[in-house]
mmCIF file of C-alpha atoms in Angstrom:
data_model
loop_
_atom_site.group_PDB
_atom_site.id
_atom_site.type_symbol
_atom_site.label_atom_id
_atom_site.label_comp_id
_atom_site.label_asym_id
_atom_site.label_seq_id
_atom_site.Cartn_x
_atom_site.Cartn_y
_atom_site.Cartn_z
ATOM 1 C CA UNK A 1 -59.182 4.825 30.520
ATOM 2 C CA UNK A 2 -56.487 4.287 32.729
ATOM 3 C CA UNK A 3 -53.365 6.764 32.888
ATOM 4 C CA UNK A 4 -50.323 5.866 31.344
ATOM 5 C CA UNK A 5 -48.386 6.212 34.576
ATOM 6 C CA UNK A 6 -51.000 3.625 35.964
ATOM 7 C CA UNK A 7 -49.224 1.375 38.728
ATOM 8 C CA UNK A 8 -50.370 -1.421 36.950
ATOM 9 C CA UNK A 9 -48.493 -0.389 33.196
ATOM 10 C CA UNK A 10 -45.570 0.330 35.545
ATOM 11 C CA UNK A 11 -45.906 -3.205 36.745
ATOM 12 C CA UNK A 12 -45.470 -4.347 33.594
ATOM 13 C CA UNK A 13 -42.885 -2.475 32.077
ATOM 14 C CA UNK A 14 -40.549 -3.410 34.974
ATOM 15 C CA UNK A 15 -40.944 -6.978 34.358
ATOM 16 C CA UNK A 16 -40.278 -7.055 30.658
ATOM 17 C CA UNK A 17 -37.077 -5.249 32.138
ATOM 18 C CA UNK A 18 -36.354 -7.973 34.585
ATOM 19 C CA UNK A 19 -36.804 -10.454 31.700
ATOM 20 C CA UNK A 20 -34.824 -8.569 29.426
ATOM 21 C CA UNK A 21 -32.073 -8.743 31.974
ATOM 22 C CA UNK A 22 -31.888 -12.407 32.752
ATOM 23 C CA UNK A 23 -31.698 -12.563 29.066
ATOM 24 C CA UNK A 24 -28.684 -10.181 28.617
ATOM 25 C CA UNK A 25 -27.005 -12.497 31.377
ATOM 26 C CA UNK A 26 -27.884 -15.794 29.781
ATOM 27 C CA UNK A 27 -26.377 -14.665 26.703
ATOM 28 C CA UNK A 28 -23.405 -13.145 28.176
ATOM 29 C CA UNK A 29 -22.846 -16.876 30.441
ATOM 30 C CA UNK A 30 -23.196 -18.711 26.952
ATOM 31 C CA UNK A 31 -20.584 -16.777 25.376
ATOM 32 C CA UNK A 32 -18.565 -17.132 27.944
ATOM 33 C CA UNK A 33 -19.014 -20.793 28.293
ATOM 34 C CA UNK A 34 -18.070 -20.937 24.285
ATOM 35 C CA UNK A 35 -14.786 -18.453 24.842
ATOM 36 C CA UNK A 36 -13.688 -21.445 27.759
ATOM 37 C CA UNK A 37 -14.446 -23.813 25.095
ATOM 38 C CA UNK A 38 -13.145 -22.357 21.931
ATOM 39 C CA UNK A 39 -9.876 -20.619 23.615
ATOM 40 C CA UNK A 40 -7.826 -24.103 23.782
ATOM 41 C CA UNK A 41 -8.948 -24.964 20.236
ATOM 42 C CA UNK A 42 -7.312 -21.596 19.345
ATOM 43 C CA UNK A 43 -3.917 -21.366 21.110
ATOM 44 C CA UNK A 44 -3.822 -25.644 19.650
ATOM 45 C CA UNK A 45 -3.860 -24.068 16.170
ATOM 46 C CA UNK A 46 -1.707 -21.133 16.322
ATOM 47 C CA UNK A 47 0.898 -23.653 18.061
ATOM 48 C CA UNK A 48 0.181 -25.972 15.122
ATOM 49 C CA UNK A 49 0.536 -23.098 12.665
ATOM 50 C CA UNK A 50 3.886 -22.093 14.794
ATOM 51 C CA UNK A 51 5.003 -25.348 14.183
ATOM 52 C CA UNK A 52 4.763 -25.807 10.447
ATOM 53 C CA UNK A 53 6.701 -22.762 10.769
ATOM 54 C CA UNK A 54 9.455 -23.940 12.399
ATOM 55 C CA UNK A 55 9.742 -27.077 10.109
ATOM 56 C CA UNK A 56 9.389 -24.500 6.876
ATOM 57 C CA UNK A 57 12.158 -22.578 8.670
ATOM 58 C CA UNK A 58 14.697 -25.955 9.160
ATOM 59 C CA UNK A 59 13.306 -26.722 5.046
ATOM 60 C CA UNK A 60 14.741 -23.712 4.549
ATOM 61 C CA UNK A 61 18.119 -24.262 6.243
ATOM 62 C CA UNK A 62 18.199 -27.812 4.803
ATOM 63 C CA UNK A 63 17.836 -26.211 0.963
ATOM 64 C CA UNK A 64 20.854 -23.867 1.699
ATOM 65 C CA UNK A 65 23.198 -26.492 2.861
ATOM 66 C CA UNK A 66 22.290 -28.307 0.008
ATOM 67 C CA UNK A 67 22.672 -25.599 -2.612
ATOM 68 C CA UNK A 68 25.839 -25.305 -0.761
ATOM 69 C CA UNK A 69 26.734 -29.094 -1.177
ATOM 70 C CA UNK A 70 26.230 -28.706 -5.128
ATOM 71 C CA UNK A 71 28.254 -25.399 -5.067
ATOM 72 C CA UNK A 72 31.319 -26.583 -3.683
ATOM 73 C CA UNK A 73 30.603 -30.535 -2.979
ATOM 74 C CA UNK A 74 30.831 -30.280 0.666
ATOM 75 C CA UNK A 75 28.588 -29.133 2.858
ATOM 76 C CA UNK A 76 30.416 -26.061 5.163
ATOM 77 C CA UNK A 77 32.341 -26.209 8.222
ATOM 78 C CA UNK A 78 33.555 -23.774 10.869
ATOM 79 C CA UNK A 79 36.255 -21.998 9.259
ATOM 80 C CA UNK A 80 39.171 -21.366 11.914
ATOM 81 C CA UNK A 81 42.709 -20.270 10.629
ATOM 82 C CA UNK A 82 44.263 -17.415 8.597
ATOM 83 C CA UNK A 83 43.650 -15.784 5.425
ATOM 84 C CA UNK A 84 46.257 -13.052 4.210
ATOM 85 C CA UNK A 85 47.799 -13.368 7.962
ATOM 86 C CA UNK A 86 44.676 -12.077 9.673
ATOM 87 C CA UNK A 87 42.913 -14.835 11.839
ATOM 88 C CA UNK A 88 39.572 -15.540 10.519
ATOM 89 C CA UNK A 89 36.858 -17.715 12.576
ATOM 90 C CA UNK A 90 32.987 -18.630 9.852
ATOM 91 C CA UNK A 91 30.223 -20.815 11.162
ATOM 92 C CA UNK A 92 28.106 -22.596 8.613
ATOM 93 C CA UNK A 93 25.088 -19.847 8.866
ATOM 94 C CA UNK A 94 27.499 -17.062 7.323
ATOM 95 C CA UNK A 95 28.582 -19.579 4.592
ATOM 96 C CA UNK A 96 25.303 -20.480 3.218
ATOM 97 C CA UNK A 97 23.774 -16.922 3.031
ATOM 98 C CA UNK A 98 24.172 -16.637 -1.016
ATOM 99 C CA UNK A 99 21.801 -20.039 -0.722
ATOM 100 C CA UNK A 100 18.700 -18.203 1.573
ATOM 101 C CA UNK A 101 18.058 -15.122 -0.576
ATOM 102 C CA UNK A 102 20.264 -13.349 1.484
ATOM 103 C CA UNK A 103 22.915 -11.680 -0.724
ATOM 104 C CA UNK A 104 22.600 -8.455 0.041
ATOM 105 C CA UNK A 105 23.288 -9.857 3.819
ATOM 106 C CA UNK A 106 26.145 -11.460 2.652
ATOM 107 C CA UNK A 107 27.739 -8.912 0.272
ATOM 108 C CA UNK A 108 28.455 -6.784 3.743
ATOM 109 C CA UNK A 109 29.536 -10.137 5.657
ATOM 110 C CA UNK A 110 33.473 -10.067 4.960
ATOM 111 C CA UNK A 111 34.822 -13.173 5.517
ATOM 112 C CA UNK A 112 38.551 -12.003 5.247
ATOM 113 C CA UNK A 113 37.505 -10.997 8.979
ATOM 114 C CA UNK A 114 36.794 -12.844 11.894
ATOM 115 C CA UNK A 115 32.822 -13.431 12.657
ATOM 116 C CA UNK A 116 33.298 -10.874 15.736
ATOM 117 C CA UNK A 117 35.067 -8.054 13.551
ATOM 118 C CA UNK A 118 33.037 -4.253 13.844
ATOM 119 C CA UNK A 119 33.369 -4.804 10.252
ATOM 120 C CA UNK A 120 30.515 -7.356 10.225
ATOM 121 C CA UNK A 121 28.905 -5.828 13.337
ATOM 122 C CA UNK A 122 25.555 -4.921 11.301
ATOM 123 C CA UNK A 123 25.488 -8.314 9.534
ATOM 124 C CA UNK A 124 25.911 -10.504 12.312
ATOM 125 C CA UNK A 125 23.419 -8.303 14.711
ATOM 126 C CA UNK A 126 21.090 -9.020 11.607
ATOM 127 C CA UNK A 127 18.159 -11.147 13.050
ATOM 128 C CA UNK A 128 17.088 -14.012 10.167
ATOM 129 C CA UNK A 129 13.406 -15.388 10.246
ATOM 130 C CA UNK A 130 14.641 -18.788 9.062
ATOM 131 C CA UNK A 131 16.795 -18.824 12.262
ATOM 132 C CA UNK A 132 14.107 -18.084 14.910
ATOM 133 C CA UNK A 133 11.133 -20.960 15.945
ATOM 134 C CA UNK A 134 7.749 -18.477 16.555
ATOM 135 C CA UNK A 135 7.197 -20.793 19.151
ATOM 136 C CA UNK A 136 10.041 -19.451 21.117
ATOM 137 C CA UNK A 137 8.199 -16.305 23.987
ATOM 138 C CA UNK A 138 9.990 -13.581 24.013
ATOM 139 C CA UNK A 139 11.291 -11.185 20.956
ATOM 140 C CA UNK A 140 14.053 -10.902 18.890
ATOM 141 C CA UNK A 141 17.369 -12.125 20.889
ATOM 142 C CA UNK A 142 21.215 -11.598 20.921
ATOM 143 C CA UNK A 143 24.323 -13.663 22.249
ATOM 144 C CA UNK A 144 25.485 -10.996 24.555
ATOM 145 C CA UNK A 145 28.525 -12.771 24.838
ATOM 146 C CA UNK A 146 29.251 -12.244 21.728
ATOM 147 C CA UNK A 147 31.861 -9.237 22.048
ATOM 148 C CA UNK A 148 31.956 -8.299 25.460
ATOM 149 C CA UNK A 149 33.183 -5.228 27.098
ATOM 150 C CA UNK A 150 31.512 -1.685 27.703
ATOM 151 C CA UNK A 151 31.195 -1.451 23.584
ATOM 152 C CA UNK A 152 30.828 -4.903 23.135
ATOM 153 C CA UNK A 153 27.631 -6.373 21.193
ATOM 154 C CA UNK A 154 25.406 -9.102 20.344
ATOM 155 C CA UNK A 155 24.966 -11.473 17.642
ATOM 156 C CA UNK A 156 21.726 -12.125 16.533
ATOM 157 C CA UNK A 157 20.498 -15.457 18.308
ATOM 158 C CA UNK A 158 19.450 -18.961 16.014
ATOM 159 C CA UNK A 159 16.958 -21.422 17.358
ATOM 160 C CA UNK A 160 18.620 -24.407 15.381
ATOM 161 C CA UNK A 161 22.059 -25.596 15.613
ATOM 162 C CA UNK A 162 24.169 -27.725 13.652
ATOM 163 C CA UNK A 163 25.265 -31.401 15.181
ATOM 164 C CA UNK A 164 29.247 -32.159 14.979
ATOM 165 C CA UNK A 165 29.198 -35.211 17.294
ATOM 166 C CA UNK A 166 27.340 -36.973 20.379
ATOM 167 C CA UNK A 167 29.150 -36.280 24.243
ATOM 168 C CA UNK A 168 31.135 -39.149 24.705
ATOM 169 C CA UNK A 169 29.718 -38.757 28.521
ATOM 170 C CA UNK A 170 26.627 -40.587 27.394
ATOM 171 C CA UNK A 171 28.220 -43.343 26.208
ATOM 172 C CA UNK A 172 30.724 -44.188 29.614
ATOM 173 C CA UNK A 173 27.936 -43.408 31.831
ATOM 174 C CA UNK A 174 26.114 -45.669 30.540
ATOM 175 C CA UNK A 175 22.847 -43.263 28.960
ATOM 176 C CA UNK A 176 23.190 -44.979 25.488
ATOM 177 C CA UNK A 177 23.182 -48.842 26.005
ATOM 178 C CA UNK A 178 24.545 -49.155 22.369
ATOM 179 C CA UNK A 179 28.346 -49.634 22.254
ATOM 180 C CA UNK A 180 29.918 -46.490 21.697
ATOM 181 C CA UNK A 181 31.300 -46.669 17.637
ATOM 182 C CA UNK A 182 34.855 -46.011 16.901
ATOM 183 C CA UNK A 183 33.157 -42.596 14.942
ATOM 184 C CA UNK A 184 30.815 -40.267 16.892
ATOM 185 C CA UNK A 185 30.999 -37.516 14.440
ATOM 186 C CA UNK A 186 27.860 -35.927 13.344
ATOM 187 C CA UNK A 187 27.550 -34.281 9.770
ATOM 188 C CA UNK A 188 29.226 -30.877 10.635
ATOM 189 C CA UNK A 189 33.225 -30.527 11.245
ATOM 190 C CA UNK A 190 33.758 -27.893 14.360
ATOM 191 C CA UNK A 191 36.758 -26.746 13.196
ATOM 192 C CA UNK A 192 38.527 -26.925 9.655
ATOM 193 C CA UNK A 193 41.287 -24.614 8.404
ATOM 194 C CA UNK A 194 40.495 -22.645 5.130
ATOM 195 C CA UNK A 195 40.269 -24.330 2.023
ATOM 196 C CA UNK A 196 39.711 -27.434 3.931
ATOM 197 C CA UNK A 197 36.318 -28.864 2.469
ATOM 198 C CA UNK A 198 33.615 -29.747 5.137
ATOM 199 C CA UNK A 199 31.511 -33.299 4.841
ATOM 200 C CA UNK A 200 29.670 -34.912 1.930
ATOM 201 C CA UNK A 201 26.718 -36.608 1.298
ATOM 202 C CA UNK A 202 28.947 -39.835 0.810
ATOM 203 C CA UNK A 203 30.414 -39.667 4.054
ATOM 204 C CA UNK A 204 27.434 -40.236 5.517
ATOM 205 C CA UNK A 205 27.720 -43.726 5.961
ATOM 206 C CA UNK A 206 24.741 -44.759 8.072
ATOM 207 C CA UNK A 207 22.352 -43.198 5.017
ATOM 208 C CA UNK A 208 20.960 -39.705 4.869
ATOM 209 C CA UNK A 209 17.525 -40.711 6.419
ATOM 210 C CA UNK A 210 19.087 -41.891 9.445
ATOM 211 C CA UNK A 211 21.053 -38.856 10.368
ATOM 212 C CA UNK A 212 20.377 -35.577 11.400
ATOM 213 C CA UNK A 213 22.419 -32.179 10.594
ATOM 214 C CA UNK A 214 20.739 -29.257 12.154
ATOM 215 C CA UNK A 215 18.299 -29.533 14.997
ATOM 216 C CA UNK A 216 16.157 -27.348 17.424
ATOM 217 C CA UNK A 217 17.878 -25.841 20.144
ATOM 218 C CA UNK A 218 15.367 -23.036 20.840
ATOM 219 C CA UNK A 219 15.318 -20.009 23.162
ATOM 220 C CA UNK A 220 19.173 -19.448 23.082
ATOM 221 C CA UNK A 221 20.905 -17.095 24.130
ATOM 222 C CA UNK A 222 19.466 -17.380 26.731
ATOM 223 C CA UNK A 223 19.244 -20.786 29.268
ATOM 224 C CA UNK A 224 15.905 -22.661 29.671
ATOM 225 C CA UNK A 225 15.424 -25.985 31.679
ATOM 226 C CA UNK A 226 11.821 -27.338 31.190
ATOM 227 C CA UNK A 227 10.071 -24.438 29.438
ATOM 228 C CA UNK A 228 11.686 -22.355 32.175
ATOM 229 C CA UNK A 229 14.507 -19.913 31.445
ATOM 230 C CA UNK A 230 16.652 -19.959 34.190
ATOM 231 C CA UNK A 231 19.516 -17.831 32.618
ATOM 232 C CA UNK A 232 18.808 -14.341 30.970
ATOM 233 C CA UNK A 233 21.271 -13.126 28.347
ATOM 234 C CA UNK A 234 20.944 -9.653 28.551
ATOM 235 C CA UNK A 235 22.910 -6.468 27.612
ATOM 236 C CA UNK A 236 24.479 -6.958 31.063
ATOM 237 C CA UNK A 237 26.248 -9.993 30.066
ATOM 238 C CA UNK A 238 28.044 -7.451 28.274
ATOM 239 C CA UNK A 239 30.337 -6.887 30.865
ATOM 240 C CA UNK A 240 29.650 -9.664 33.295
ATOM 241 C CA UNK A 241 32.570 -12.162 34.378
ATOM 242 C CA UNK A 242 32.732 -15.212 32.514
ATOM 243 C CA UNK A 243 31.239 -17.279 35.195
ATOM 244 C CA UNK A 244 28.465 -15.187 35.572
ATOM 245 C CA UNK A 245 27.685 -15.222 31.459
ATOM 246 C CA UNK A 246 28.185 -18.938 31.074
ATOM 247 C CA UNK A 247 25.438 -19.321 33.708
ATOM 248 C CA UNK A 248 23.170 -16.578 32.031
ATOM 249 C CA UNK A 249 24.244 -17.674 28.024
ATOM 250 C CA UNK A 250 24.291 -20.433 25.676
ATOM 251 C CA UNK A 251 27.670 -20.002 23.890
ATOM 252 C CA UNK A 252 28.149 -20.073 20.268
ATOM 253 C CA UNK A 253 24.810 -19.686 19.985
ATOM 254 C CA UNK A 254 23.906 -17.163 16.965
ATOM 255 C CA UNK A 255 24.006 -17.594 13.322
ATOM 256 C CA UNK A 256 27.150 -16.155 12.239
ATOM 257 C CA UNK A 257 28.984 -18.030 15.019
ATOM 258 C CA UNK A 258 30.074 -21.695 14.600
ATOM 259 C CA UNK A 259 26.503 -22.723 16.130
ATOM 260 C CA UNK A 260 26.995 -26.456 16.303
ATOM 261 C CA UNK A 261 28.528 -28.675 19.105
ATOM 262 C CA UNK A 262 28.363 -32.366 20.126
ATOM 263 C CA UNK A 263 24.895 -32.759 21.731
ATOM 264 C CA UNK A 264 24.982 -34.231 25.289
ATOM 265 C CA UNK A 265 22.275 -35.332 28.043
ATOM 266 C CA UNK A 266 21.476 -33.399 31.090
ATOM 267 C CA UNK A 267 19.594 -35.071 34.349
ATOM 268 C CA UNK A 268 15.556 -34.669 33.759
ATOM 269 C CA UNK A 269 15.800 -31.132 35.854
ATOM 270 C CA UNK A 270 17.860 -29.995 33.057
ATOM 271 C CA UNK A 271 20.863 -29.529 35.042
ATOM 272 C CA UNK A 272 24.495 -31.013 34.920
ATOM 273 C CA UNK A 273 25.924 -31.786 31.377
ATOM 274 C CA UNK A 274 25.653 -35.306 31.605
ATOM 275 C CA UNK A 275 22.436 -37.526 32.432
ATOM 276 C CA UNK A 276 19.705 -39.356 30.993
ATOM 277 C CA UNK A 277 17.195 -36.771 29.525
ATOM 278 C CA UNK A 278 18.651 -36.003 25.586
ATOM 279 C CA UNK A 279 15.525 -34.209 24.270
ATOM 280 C CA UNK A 280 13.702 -30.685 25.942
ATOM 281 C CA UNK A 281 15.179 -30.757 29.217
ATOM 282 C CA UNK A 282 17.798 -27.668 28.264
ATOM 283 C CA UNK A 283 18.822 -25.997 25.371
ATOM 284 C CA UNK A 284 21.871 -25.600 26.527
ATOM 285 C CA UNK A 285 24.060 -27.914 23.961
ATOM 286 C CA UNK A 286 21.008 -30.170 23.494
ATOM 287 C CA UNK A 287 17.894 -31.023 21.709
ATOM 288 C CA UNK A 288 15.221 -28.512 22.417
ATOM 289 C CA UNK A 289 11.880 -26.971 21.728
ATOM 290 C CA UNK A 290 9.051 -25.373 22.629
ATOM 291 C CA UNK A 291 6.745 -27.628 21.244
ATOM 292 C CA UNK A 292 4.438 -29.630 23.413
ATOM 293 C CA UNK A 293 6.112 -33.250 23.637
ATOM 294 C CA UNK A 294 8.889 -33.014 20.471
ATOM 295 C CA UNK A 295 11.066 -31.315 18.720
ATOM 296 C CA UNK A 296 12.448 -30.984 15.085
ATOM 297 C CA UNK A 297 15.057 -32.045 13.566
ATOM 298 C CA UNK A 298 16.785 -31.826 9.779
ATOM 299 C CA UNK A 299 18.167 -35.300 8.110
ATOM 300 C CA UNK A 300 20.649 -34.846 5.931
ATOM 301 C CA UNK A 301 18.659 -35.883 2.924
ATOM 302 C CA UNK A 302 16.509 -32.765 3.513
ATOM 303 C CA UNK A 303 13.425 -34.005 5.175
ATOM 304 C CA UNK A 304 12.144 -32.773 9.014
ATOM 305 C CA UNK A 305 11.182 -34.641 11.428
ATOM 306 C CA UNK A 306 9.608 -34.595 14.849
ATOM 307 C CA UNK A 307 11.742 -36.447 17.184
ATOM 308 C CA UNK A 308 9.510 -37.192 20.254
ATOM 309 C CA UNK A 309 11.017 -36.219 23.893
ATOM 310 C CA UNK A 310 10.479 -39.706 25.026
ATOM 311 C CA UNK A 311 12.493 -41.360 22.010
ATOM 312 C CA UNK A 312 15.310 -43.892 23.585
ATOM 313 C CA UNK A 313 19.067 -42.522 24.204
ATOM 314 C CA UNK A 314 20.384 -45.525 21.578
ATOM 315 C CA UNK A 315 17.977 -43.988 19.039
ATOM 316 C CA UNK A 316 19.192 -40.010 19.233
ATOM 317 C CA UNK A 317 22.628 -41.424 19.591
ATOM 318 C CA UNK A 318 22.368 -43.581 15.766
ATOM 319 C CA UNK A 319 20.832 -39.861 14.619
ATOM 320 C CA UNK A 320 23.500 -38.215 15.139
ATOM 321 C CA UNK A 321 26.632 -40.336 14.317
ATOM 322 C CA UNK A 322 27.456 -40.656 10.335
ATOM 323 C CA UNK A 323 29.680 -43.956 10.826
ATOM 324 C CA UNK A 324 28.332 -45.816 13.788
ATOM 325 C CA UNK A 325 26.288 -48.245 11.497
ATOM 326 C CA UNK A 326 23.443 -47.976 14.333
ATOM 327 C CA UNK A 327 20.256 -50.025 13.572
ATOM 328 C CA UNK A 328 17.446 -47.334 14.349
ATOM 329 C CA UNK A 329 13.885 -48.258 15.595
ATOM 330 C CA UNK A 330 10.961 -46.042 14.430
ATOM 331 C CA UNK A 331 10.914 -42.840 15.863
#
């Protein structure tokens, strides 16, 4: 009878060790291997997931304005004047808060104020999910240039921004080809005093499928140039020169501000305010996302759409205008 601390049993129990070993390491390669594999599939879907969001949120947006539409029949408008002799400045966000399931937000929103009032300081630093792409890195921002000062604030940023008109730069340096219409408004009026109704639905001559009201603008307040932010709006902008927050922060860029502007073209870098590149080169007063190859947009007759980044000048230009009777391609 050999001993159980025979050389030979100890022989053997140290291979099934070794075996058991290479085993633990085979397995530990394969899952590996399947992690490298599976990871991209992954991150595809929660983009894809992040993006149905984003076109749920613009739904959203695209329901209010409507609601808004049958309330008064007009869609809003940046509201600049005076009520009661106090000067009073209302983007369209503010406006159509009764129409989001938001009027508890918009019972403390007084509009005999201006937007930048301390009296609406805790609804405009308010952030609202329907205004903010989960796409977008980062978390929850502010236009720091907002109020400015040592006790200045920020306004709670929006990802999406309504379209007034098209830069007439695009047309007279030649980056749309089409000849530039007598009208290059877009759906939303920048400025109208109170009591002055915004658009309709009939003035939207070129047909509510053809022309987009709100689009992505994503990461603002602060500046990105391809996926890149090269401007941080921070608390510092608080008391920064202007030069130094215009290079850090997108203006009018939060919900409660007038958030729209004519959309222009930037050269492909992103830089410069004019050039060829109309869609995700900045979001700085132009079409932008942080979706792989697109970005959304609302039409005025309520339905999203991906506009791709490589879509033709003459094409985003017919989007935009309501009365330049633009022939659009498919997009």
């Amino acid at each position: 009878m050999r001993s159980p601390s025979c050389p030979h049993n100890a022989h053997r129990h140290s291979l099934r060790s070794a075996f058991t070993l290479i085993e633990l390491l085979v397995v530990i390669t394969i899952i590996a291997v399947l992690i490298a594999l599976l990871l991209p599939a992954v991150q595809q879907a929660r983009e894809a997931s992040r993006r149905t969001q984003c076109k749920n949120n613009l739904h959203q947006l695209g329901l209010g304005l409507h609601n808004h539409h049958s309330a008064y029949d007009a869609f809003p408008s940046t509201i600049s004047g005076t009520i009661d002799g106090v000067s009073v400045f209302h983007g369209w966000g503010a406006q159509i808060l009764p129409y989001m399931d938001q009027s508890p937000l918009s019972g403390i929103y007084d509009f005999r104020q201006r937007n930048n009032n301390a009296v609406n300081r805790t609804a405009v630093e308010t952030p609202l999910s329907f205004h903010v792409c989960p796409s977008v890195p980062g978390e929850t921002r502010r236009n720091f240039r907002f109020v400015t000062g040592a006790a200045g604030w920020g306004a709670a940023s929006s990802d999406y921004m309504g379209v007034s008109s098209i830069s007439t730069n695009q047309y007279t340096n030649g980056f749309v080809a089409t000849p530039r219409p007598t009208n290059t408004d877009g759906v939303f009026l920048f400025s109208s005093r109170p009591g002055t109704p915004g658009r309709k639905i009939k003035d939207v001559i070129d047909g509510t499928s053809n022309t987009m009201m709100v689009c992505e603008s994503a990461g603002r307040s602060h500046i990105y140039r391809l996926g890149n932010m090269v401007g941080n709006c921070d608390q510092s902008m608080l008391t920064a020169t202007a030069a130094v927050g215009n290079a850090n922060c997108v203006t009018i860029s939060s919900w409660a501000e007038a958030n729209l502007g004519a959309l222009r073209g930037s050269l492909s870098d992103g830089t410069d305010t004019r050039g060829p590149c109309m869609v995700n080169c900045t979001n700085n007063f132009q079409i932008y996302s942080f979706h792989e190859g697109s970005a959304n947009i609302l039409m005025v007759d309520g339905s999203v759409r991906s506009l791709s980044e490589n879509v033709s000048n003459d094409i985003v230009a017919g989007l935009i205008t309501i009365e330049g009777y633009e022939v659009l391609g498919e997009f």
